[in-house]
mmCIF file of C-alpha atoms in Angstrom:
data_model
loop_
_atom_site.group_PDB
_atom_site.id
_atom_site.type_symbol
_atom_site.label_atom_id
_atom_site.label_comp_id
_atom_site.label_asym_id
_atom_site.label_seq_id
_atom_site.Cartn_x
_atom_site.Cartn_y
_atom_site.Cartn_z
ATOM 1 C CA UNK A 6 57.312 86.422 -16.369
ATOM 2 C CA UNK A 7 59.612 86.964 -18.785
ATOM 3 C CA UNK A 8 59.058 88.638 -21.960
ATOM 4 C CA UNK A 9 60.440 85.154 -23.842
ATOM 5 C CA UNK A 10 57.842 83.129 -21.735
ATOM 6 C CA UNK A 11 55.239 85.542 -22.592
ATOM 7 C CA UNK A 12 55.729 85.662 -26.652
ATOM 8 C CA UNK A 13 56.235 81.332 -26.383
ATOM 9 C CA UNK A 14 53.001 81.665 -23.840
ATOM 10 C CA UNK A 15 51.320 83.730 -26.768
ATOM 11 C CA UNK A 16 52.211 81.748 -29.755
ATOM 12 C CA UNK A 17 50.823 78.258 -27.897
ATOM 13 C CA UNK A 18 47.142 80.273 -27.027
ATOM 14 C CA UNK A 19 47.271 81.133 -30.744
ATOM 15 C CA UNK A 20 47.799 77.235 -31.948
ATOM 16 C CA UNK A 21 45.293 76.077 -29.364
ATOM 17 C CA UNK A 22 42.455 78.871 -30.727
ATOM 18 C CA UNK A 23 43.616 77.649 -34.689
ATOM 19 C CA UNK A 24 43.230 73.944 -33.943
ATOM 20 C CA UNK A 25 39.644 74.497 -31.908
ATOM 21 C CA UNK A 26 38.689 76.294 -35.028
ATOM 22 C CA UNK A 27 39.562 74.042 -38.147
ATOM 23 C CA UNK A 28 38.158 71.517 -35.837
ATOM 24 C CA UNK A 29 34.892 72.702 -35.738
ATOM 25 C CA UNK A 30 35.549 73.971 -38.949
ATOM 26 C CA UNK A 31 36.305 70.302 -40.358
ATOM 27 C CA UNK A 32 33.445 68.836 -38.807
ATOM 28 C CA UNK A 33 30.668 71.203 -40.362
ATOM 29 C CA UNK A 34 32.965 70.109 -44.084
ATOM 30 C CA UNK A 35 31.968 66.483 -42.805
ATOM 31 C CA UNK A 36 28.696 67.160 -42.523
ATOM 32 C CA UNK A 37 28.449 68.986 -45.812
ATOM 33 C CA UNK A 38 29.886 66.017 -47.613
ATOM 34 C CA UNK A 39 26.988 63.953 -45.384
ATOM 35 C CA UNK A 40 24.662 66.273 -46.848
ATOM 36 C CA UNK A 41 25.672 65.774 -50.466
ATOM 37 C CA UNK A 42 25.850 62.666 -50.512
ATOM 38 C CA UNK A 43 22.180 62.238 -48.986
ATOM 39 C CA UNK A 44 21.255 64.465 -51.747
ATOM 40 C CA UNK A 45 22.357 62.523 -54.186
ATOM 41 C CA UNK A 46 20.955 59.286 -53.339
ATOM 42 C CA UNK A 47 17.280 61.029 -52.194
ATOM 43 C CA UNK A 48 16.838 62.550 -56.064
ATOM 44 C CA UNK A 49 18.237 58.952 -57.467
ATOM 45 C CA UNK A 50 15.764 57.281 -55.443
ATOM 46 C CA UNK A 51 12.445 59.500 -55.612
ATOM 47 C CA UNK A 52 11.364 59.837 -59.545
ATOM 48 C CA UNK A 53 8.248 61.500 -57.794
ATOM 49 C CA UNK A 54 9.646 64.113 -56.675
ATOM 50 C CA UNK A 55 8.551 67.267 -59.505
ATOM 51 C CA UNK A 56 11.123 69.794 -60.610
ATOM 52 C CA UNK A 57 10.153 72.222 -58.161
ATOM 53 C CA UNK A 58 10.926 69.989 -55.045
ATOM 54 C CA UNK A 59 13.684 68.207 -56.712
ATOM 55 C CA UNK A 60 15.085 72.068 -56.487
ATOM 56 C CA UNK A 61 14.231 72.379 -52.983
ATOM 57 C CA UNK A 62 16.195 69.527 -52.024
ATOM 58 C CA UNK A 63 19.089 70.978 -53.850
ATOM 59 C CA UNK A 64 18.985 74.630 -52.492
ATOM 60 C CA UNK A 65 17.590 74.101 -48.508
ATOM 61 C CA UNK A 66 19.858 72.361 -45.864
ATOM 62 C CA UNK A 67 18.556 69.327 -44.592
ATOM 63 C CA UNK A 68 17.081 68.240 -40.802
ATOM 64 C CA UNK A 69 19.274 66.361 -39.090
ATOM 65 C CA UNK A 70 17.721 63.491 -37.057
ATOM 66 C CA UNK A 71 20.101 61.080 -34.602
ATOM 67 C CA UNK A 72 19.553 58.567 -32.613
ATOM 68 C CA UNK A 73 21.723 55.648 -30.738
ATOM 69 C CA UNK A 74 22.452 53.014 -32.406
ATOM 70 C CA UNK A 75 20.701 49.215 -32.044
ATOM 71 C CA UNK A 76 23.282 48.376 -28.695
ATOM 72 C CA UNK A 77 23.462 51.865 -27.689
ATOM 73 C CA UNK A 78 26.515 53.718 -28.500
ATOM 74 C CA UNK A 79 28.859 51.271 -29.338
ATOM 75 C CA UNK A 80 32.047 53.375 -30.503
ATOM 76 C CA UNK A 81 30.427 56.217 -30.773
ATOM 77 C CA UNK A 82 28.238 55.168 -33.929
ATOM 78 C CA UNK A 83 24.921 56.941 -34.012
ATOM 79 C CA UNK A 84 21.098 56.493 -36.214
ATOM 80 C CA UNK A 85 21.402 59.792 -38.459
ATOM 81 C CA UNK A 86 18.777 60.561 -40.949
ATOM 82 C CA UNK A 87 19.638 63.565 -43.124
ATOM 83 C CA UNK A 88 15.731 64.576 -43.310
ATOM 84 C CA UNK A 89 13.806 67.055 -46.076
ATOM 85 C CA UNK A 90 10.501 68.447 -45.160
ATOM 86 C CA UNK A 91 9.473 68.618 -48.795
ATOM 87 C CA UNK A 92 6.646 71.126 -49.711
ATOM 88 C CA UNK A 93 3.568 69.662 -51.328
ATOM 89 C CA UNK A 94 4.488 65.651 -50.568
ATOM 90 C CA UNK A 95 2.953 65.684 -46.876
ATOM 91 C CA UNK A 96 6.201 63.168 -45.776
ATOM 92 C CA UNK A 97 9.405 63.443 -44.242
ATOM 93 C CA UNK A 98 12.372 62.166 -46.897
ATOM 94 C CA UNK A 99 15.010 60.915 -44.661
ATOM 95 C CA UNK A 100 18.307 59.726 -45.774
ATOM 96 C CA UNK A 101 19.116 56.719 -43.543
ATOM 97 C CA UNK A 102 22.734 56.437 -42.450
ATOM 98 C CA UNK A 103 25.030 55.283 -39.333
ATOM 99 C CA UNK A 104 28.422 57.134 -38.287
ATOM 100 C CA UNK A 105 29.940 59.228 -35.752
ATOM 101 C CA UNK A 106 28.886 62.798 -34.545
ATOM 102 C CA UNK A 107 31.533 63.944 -36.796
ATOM 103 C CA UNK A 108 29.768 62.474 -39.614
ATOM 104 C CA UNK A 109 33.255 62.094 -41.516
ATOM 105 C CA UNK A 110 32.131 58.330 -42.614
ATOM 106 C CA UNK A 111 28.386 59.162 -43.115
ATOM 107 C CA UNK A 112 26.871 56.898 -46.073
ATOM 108 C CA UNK A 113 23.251 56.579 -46.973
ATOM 109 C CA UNK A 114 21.437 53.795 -46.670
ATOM 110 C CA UNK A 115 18.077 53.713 -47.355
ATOM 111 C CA UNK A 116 15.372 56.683 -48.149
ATOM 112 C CA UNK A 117 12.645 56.539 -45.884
ATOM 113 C CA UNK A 118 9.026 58.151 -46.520
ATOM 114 C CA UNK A 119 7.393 58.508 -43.355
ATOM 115 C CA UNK A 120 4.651 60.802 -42.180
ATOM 116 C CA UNK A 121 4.720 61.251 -38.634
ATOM 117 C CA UNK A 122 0.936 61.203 -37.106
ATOM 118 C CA UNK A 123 0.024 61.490 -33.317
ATOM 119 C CA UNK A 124 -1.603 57.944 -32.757
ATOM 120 C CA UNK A 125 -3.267 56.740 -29.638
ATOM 121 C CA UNK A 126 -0.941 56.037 -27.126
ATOM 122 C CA UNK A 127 -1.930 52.441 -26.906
ATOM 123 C CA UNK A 128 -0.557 51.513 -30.157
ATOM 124 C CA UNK A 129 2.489 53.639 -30.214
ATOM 125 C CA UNK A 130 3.411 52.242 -26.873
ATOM 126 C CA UNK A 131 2.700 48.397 -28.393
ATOM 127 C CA UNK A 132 4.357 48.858 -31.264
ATOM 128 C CA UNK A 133 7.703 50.443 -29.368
ATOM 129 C CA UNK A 134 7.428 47.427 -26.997
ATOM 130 C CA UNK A 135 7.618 44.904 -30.224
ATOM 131 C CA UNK A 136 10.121 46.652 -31.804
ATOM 132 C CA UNK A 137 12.025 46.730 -28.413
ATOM 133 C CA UNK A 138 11.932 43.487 -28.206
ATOM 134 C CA UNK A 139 12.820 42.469 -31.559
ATOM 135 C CA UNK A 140 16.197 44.220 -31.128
ATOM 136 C CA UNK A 141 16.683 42.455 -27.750
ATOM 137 C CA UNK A 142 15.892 38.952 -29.141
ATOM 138 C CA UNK A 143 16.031 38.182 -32.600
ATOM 139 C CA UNK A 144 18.589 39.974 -33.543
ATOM 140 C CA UNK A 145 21.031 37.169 -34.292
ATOM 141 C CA UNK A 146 18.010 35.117 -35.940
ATOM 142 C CA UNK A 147 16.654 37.650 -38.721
ATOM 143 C CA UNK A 148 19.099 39.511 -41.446
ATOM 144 C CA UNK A 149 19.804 43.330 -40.754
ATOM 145 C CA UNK A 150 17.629 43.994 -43.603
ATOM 146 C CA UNK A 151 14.605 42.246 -42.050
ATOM 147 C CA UNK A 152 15.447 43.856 -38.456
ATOM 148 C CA UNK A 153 15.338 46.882 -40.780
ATOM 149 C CA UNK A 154 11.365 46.145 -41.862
ATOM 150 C CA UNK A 155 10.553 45.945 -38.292
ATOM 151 C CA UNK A 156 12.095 49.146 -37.422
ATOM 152 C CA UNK A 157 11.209 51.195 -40.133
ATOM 153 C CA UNK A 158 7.910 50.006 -41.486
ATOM 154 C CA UNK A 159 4.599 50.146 -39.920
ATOM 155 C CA UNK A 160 2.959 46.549 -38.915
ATOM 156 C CA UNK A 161 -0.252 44.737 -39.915
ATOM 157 C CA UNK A 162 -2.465 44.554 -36.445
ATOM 158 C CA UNK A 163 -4.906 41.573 -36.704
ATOM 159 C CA UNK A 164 -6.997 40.072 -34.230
ATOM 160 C CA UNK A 165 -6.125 36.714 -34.267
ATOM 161 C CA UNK A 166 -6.676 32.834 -32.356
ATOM 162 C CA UNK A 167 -2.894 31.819 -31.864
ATOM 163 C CA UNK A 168 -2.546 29.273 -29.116
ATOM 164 C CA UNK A 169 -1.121 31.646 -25.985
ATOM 165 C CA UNK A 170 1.481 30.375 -23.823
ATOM 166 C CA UNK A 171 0.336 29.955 -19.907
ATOM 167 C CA UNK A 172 2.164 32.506 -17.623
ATOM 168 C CA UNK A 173 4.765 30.651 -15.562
ATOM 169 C CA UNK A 174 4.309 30.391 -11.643
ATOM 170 C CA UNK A 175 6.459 30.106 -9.013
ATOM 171 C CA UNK A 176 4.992 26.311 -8.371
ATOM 172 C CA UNK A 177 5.107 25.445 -12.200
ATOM 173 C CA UNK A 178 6.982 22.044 -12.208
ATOM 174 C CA UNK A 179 9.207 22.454 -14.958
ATOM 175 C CA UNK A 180 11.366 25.142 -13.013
ATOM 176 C CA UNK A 181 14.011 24.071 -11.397
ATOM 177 C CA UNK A 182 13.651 22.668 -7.439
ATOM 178 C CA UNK A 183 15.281 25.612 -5.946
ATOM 179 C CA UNK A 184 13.139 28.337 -7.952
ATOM 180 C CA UNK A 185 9.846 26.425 -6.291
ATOM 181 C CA UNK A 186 8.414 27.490 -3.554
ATOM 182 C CA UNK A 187 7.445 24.546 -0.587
ATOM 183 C CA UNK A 188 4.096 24.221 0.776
ATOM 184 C CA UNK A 189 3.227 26.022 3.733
ATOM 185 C CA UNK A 190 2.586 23.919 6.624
ATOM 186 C CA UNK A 191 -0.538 25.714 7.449
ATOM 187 C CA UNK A 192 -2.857 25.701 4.539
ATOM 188 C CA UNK A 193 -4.662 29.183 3.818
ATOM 189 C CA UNK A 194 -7.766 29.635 3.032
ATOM 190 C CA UNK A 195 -7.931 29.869 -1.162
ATOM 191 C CA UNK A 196 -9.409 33.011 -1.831
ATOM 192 C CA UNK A 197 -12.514 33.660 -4.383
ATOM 193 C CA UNK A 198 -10.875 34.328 -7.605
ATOM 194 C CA UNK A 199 -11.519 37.535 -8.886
ATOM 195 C CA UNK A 200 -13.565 37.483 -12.016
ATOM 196 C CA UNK A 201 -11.103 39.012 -15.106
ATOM 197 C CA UNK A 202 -12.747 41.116 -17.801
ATOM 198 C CA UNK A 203 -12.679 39.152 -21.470
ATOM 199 C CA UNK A 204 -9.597 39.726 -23.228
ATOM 200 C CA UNK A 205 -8.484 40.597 -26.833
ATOM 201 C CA UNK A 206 -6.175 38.722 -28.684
ATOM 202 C CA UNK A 207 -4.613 41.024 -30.760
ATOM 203 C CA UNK A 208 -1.333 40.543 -32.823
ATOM 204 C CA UNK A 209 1.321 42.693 -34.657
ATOM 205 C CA UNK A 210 2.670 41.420 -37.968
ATOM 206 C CA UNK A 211 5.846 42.809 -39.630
ATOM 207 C CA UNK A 212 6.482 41.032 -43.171
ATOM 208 C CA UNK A 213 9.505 39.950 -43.700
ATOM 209 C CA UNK A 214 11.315 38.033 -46.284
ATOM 210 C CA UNK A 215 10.724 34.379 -47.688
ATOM 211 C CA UNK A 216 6.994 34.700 -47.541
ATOM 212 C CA UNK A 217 7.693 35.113 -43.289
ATOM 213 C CA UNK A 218 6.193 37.008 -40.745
ATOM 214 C CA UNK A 219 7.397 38.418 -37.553
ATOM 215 C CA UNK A 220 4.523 38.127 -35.081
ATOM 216 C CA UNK A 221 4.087 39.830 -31.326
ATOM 217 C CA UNK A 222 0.712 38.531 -29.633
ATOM 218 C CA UNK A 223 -0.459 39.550 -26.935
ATOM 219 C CA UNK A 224 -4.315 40.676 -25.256
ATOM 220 C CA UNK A 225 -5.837 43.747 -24.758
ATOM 221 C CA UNK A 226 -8.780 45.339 -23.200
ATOM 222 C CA UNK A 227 -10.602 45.911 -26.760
ATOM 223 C CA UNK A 228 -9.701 46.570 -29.743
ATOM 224 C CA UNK A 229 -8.281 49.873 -29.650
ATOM 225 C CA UNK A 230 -4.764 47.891 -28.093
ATOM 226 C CA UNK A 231 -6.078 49.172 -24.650
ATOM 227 C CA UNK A 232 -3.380 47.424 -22.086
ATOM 228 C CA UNK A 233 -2.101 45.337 -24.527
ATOM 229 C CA UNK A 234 0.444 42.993 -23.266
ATOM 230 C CA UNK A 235 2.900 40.593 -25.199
ATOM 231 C CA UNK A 236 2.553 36.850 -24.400
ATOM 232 C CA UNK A 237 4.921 35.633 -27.049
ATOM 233 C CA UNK A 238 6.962 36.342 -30.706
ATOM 234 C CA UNK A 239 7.618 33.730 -33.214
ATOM 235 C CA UNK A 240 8.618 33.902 -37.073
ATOM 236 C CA UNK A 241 5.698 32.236 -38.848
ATOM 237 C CA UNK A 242 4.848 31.708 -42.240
ATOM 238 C CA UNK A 243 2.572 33.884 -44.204
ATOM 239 C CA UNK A 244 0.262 31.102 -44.930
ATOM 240 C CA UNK A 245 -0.519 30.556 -40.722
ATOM 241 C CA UNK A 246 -0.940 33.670 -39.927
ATOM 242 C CA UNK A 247 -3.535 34.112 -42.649
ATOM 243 C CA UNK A 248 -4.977 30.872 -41.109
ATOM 244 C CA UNK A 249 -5.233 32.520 -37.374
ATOM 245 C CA UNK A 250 -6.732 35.628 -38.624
ATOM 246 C CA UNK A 251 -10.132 36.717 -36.833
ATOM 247 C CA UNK A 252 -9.888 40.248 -38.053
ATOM 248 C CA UNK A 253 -7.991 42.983 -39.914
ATOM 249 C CA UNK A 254 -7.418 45.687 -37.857
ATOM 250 C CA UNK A 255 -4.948 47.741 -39.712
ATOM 251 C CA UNK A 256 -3.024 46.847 -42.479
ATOM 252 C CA UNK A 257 0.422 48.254 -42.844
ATOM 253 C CA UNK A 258 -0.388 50.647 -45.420
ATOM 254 C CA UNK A 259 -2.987 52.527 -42.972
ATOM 255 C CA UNK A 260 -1.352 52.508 -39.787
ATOM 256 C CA UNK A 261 -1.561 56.091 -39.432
ATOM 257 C CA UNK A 262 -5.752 55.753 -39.486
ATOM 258 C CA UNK A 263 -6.892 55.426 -35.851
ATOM 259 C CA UNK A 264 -9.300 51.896 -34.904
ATOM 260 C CA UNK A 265 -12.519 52.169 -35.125
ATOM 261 C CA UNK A 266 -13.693 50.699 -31.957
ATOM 262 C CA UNK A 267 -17.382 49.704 -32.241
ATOM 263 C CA UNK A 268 -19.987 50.908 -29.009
ATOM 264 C CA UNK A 269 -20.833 48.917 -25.994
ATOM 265 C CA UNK A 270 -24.535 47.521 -26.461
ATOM 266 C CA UNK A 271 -26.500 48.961 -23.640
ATOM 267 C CA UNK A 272 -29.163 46.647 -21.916
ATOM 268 C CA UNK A 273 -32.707 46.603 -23.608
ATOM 269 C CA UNK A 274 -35.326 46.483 -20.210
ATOM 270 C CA UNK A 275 -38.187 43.825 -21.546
ATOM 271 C CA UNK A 276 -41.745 45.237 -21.047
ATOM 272 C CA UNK A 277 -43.786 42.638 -21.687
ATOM 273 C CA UNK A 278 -44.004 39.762 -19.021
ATOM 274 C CA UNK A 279 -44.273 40.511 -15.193
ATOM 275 C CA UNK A 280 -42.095 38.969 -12.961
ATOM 276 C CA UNK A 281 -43.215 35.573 -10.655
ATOM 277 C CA UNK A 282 -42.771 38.066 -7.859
ATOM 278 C CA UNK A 283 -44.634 40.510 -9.109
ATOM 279 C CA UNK A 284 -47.802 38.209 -9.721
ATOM 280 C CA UNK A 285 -47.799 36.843 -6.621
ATOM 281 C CA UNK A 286 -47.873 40.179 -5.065
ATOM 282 C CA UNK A 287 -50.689 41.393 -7.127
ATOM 283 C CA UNK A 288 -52.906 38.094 -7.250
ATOM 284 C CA UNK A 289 -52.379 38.387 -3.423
ATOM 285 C CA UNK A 290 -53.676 42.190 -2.802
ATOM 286 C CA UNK A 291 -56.312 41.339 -4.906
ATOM 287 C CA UNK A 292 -57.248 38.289 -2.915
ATOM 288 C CA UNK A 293 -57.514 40.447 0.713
ATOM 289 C CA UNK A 294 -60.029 43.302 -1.659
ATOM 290 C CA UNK A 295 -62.077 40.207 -1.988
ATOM 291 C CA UNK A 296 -61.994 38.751 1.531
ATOM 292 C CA UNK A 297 -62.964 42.402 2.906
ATOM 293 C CA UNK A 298 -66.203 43.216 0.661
ATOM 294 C CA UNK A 299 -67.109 39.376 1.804
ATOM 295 C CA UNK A 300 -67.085 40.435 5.192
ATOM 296 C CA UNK A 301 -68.790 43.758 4.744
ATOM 297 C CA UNK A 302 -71.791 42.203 2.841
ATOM 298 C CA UNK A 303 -73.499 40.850 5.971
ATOM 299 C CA UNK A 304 -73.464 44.020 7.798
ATOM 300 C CA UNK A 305 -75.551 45.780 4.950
ATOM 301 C CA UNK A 306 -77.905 42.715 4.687
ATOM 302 C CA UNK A 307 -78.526 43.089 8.863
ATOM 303 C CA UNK A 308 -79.851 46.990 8.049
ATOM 304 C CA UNK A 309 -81.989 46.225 5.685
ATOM 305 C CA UNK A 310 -84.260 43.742 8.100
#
């Protein structure tokens, strides 16, 4: 190698090492400016917030919390929440924002207050499926704002007396020919049906706007969500769901408080009356005592004479 091709060789390794730099350079800049900005609209949006905290917010570098966006990453757009573990609140204050990794076109918004308590896993895991399932679904039927509530907020669980929607079989008539299956031409023998346990219905209700509900019911085991399962989802007024109410559960507000789930009775054994059985037994011993001292009497009478 010449000593031309080793000075050009030189001076490229040198651009290459300056532009991996003020890359990574320009990205943590981005993120700054993220973190400004998230600033800003947290102390706009938190009048609670006392002059000591409002001073932690300003002088401590946030948490930064990501997440894929509602279809995945589509474009490389990502959940982040610019996130302050303020002393003295007991919550997480996260700035709410969508963008690249990059964070160059970062804007919050919404501030939200959670704080983050290990529930049972029954209702986490119900409460992921709804949400799930909301994305899945209705997302062309609510407003971003409303798929925001569902997201973001914690639901009102109520058990409740909506009418549930039979599972569909493979025989069910209103499928299509080819989906049913024919009869076999030796009939089996139908088996005993297996006796189910009684089941919950239990519902979670997201409020959303125009006096509306989102609503996921399904049955459980008890009330504690055990095994819940979702039988349907419908956007219903306020007004019926108040009307198929059984119970309050939990309302939004104290989600993070676990269900109280009230003891099984145990069986009270009754003392008092003997059974038929039991009588018959005992009249009947009693009976063969008299039949032997009968029979015995004679005997004594014979040694007296």
């Amino acid at each position: 190698m010449t000593k031309k091709s080793l000075d050009i060789a030189m001076v490229f390794s040198a651009l290459f090492t300056l532009l991996a730099v003020s890359g990574c350079q320009s990205d943590r800049d981005y993120q700054a400016r993220a973190a400004d900005r998230a600033r800003e609209y947290l102390l706009a949006n938190a009048p609670e917030l006392d002059s000591t905290q409002t001073s932690y917010v300003r002088y401590n570098d946030p948490i930064l919390l990501t997440g894929d966006g509602l279809s995945g990453k589509v474009n490389g757009v990502k959940q982040i929440c610019i996130t302050w573990d303020i002393p003295g609140t007991g919550l997480l204050y996260m700035v709410f924002g969508t963008s690249r990794e990059r964070m160059d076109n970062w804007y919050p918004n919404r501030l939200i207050k959670r704080n983050y308590v290990a529930l049972s896993g029954a209702v986490n895991s119900a409460v992921k499926s709804c949400r799930k399932y909301a994305v899945t679904s209705y997302l062309d039927d609510i407003s971003e704002n409303d798929m925001n509530i569902v997201r973001f907020s914690d639901p009102e669980i109520i058990t409740s007396k909506f009418s549930l929607r039979p599972e569909k079989s493979v025989n069910d008539p209103n499928l299509m020919p080819e989906n049913r299956l024919e009869e076999p031409l030796v009939k089996e023998k139908k088996k005993p049906k297996e006796k189910k346990a009684p089941q919950v219905q239990i519902s979670l209700v997201w409020n959303i706007s125009g006096d509306r509900c989102l609503v996921f019911c399904g049955t459980a085991a008890n009330e504690s969500l055990a095994g819940w399962k979702l039988n349907f989802a419908n956007i219903c007024d306020r007004h019926d769901v108040d009307m198929a109410r059984k119970k309050l559960l939990k309302r939004s507000t104290d989600y993070n408080t676990p269900i109280p789930v009230p003891p099984k009775k145990k069986a009270v054994k009754k003392t008092g009356a003997k059974k038929s059985s039991e009588v018959k037994q005992s009249s009947v011993k009693s009976a063969k005592k008299v039949v032997k001292k009968n029979a015995a009497a004679p005997a004594v009478k014979k040694a007296d004479k």
